[in-house]
Short mmCIF file of C-alpha atoms in Angstrom, two decimals:
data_model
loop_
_atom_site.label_atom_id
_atom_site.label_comp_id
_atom_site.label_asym_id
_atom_site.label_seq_id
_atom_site.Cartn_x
_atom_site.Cartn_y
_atom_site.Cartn_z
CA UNK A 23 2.27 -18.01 -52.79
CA UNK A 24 5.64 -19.02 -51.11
CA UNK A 25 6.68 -17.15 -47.79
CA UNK A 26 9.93 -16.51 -46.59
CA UNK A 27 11.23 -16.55 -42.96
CA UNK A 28 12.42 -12.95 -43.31
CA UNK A 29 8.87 -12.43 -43.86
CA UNK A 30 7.14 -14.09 -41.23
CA UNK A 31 10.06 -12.85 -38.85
CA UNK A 32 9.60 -9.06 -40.32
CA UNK A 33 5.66 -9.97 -39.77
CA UNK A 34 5.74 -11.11 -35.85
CA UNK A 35 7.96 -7.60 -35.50
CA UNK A 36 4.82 -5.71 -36.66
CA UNK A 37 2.91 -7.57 -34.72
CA UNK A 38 4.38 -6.95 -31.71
CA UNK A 39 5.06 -3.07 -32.51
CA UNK A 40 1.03 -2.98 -33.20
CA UNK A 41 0.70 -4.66 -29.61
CA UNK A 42 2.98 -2.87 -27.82
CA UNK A 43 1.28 0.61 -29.58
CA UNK A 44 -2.01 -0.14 -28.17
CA UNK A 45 -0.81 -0.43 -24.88
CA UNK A 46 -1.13 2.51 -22.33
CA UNK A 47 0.54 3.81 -18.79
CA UNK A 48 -1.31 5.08 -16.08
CA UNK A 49 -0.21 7.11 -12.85
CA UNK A 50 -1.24 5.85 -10.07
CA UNK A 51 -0.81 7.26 -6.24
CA UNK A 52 -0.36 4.49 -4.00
CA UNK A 53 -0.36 4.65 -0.14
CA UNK A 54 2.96 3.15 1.31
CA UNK A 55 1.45 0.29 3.04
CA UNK A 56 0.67 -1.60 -0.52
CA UNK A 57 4.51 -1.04 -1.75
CA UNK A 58 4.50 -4.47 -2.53
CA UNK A 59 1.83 -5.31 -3.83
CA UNK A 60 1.40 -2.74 -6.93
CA UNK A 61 4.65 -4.57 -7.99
CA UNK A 62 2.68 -7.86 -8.28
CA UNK A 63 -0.56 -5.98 -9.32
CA UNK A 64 1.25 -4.18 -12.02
CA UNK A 65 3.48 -7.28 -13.17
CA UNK A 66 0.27 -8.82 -13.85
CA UNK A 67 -1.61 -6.21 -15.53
CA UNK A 68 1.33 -5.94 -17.97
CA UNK A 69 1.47 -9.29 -18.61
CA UNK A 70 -2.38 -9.69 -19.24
CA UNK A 71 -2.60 -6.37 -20.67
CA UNK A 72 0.07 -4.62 -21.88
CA UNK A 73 -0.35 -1.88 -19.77
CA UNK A 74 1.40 -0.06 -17.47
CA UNK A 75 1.99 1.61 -14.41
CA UNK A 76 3.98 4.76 -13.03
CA UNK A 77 3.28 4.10 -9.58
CA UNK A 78 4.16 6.87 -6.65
CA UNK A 79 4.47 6.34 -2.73
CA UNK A 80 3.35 7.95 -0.35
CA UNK A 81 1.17 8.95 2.73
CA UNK A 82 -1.98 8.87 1.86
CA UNK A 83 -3.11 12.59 3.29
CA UNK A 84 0.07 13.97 1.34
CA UNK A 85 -1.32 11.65 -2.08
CA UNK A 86 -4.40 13.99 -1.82
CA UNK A 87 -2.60 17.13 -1.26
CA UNK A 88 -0.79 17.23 -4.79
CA UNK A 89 -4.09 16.13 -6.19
CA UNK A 90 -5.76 18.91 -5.21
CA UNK A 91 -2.67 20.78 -6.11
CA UNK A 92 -3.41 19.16 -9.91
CA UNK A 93 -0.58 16.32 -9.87
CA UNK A 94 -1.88 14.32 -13.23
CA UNK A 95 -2.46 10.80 -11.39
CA UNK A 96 -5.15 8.66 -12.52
CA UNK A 97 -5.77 6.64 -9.87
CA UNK A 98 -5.44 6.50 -5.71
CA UNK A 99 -5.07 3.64 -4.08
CA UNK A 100 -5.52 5.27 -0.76
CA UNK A 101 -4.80 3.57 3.04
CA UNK A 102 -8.67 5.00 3.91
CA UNK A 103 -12.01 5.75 3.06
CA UNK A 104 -12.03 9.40 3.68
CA UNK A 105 -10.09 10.75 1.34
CA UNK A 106 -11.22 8.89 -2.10
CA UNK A 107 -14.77 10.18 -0.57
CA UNK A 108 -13.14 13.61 -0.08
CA UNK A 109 -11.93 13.71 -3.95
CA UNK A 110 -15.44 12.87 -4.82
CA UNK A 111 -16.78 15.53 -2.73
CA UNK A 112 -13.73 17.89 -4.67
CA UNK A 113 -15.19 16.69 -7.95
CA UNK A 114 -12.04 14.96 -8.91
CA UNK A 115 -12.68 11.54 -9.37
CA UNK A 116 -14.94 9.68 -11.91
CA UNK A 117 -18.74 9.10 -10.70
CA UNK A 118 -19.17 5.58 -9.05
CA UNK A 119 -15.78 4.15 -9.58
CA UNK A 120 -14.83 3.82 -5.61
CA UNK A 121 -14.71 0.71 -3.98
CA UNK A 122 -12.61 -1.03 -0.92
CA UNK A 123 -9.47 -3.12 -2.42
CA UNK A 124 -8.41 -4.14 0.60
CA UNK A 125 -8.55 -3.89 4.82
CA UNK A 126 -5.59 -3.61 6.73
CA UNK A 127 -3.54 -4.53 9.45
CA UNK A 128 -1.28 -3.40 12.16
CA UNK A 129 1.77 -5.03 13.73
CA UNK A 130 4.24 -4.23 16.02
CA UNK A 131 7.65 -5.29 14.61
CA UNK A 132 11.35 -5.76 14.80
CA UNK A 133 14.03 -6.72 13.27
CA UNK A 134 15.33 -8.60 15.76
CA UNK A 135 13.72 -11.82 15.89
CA UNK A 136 13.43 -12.24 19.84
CA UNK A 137 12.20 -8.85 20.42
CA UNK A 138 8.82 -8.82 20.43
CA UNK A 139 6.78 -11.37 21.84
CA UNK A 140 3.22 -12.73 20.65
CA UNK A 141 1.15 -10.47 23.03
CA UNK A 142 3.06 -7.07 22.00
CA UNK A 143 4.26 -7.17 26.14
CA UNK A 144 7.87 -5.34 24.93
CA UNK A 145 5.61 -2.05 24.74
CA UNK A 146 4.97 -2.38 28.24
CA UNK A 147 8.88 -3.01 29.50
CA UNK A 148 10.46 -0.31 28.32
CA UNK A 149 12.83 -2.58 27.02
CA UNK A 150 14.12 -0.48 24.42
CA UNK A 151 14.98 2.99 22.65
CA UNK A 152 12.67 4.02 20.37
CA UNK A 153 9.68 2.62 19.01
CA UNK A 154 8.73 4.10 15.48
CA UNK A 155 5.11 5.33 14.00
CA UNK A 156 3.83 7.33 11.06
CA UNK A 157 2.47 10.55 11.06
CA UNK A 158 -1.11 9.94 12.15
CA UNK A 159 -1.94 13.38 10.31
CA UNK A 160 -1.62 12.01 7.22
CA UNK A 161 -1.13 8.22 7.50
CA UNK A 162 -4.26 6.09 9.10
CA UNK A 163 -1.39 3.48 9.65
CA UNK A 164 -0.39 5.98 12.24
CA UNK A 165 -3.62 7.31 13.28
CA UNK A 166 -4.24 3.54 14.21
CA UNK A 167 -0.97 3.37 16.06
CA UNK A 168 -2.16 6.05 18.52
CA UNK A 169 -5.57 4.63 18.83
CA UNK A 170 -3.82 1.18 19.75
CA UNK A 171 -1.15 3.00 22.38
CA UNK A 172 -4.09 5.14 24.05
CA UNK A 173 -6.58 1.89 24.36
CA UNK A 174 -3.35 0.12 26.11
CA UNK A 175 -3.10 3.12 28.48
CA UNK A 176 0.85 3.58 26.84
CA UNK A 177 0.73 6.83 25.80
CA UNK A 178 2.34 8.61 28.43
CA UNK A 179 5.07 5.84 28.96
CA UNK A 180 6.11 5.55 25.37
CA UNK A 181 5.98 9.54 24.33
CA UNK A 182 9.51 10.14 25.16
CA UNK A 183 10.24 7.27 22.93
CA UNK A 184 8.61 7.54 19.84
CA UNK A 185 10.20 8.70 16.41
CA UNK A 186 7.47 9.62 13.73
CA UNK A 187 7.74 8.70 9.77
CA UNK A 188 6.33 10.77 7.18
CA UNK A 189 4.68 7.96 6.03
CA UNK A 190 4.37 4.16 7.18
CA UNK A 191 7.50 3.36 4.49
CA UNK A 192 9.36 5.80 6.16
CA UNK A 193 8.46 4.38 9.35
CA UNK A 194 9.77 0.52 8.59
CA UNK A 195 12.76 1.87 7.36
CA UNK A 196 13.36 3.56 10.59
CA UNK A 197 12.72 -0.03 12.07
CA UNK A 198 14.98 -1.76 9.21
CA UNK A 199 17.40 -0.28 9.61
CA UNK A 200 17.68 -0.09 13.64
CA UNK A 201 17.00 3.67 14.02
CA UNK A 202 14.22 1.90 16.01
CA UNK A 203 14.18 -1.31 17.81
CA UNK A 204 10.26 -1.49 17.43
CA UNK A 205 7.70 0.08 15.30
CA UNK A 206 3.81 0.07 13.90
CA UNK A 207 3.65 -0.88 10.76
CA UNK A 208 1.30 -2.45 7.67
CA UNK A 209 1.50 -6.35 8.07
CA UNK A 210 1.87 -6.09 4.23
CA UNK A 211 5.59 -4.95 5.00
CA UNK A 212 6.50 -7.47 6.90
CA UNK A 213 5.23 -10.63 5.22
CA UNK A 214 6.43 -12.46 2.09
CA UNK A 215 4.62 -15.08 0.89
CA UNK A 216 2.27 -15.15 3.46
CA UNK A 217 4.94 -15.64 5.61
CA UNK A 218 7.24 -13.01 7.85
CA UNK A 219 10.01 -11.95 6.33
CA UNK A 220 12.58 -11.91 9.52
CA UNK A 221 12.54 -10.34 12.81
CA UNK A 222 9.58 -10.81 14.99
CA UNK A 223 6.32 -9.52 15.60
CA UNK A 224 2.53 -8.72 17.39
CA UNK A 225 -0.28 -9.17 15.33
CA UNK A 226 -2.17 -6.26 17.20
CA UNK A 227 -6.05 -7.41 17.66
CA UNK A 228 -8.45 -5.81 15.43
CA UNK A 229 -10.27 -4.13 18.61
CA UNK A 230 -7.73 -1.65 19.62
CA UNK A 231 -8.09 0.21 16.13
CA UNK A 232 -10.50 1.33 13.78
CA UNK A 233 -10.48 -1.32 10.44
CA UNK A 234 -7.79 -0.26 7.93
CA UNK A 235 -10.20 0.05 5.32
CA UNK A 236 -8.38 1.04 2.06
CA UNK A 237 -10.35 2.45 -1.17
CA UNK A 238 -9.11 2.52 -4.71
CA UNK A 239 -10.65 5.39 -7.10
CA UNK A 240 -10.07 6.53 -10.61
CA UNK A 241 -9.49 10.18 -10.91
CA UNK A 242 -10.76 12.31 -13.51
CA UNK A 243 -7.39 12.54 -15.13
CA UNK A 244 -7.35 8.32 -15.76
CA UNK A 245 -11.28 8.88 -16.86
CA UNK A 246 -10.45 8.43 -20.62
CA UNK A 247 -7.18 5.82 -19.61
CA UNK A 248 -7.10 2.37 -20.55
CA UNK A 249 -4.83 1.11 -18.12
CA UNK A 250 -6.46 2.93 -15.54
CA UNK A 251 -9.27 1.82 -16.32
CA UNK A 252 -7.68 -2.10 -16.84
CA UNK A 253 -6.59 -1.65 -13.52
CA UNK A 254 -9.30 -1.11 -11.35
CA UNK A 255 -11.12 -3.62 -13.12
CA UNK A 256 -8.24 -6.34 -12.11
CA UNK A 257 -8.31 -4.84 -8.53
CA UNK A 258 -11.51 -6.49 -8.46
CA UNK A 259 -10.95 -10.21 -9.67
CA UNK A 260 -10.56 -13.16 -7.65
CA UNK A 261 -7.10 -13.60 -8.91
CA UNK A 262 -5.52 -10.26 -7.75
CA UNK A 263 -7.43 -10.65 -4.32
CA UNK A 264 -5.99 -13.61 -3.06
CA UNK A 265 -3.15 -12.10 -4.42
CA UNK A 266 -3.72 -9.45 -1.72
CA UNK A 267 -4.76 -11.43 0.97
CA UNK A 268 -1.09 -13.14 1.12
CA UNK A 269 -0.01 -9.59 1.93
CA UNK A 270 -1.79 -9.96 4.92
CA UNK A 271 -4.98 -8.09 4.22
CA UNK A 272 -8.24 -8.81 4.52
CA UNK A 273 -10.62 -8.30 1.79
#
């Protein structure tokens, strides 16, 4: 039996269109903080997969409102532990499939690379405008911002000063693009490669906030989704967290 190339060509097309068929897309709702990282996460589960994802941003306490409010995602990668433990409480999410992706951290940074110095001592000069946070209502980026201003005794001082993101994307933009000379944000924002990006910045220490401790958890609407289901499985290899860790994170 002789083959042609037009068949072997027409064959590989199938082949591919099967492949490509078996793949799936899942939604997922992703607090701000890991912006970069789902596009590394997801260019990887595609590639190994075939999946894919449909990711949205956002603060995590407005992620669980349009949950509850029946927004079809199937999984949230939340920037906490209470509210993936809230959506079990709710009865939304899928018996036993929680667990901490990553821990996070906070950093005071600016654009400007002589701005801030390596003990975070700007916050104490007044030595500029306005110094940017998120909302701490609904971002625990933020809520650790105030913790670290209160433990500093800065509250008072830097009140008059501070401008407030919806969430902590909003809030490095504000910082970006010089709305703000200084803000709190993820360290994941600021670092490529492991290394930071441009401006300058305070690695605030871990004892003047509560850990960033950041849960993933399928939904009930990814409970029957392969990709969802691919994804939180590669959440969890070695691979994906060192991948992480050179965000900044700890895991």
């Amino acid at each position: 039996m002789r083959l042609c190339i037009k068949d072997l060509t027409l064959g590989a097309v199938a082949l591919a269109f099967s492949a490509a068929s078996l793949a799936d897309q899942a939604q997922v709702a992703v607090a701000a903080n890991f912006a970069e990282p789902i596009k590394a996460v997801a260019a990887v589960l595609e590639k190994t997969t075939g999946h894919t994802l449909k990711v949205t941003l956002g603060s995590t306490g407005k992620l669980y409102a349009q949950i509850k409010n029946g927004a079809p995602f199937d999984v949230l990668l939340a920037a906490n532990t209470a509210t993936p433990a809230a959506l079990e409480s709710d009865g939304l999410t899928t018996p036993g499939s929680r667990f901490s992706y990553a821990t996070g951290k906070l950093v005071l940074w600016s654009a400007d690379a002589n701005k801030v110095d390596a003990r975070g001592d700007v916050l104490k000069s007044g030595n500029f405008r306005k110094v940017a946070y998120a909302n701490p209502k609904t971002a625990p980026y933020g809520a650790a911002a105030v913790q670290v201003m209160d433990k500093l005794g800065l509250t008072s001082a830097l009140t008059p000063k501070l401008v407030q993101g919806e969430s902590i994307g909003q809030t490095f933009n504000f910082v970006h693009t010089g709305n703000a000379e200084l803000g709190f944000v993820a360290m994941s924002q600021v670092l490529e490669g492991g290394k930071l990006k441009g401006g300058s910045m305070w690695l605030i220490p871990q004892a003047l906030y509560s850990p960033i401790q950041q849960d993933a958890v399928l939904l009930q609407h990814g409970a029957n989704n392969p990709a969802a289901q691919a994804l939180m499985k590669l959440l969890q290899s070695p691979n994906i967290k060192d991948l992480i860790r050179s965000y900044g994170y700890d895991i």
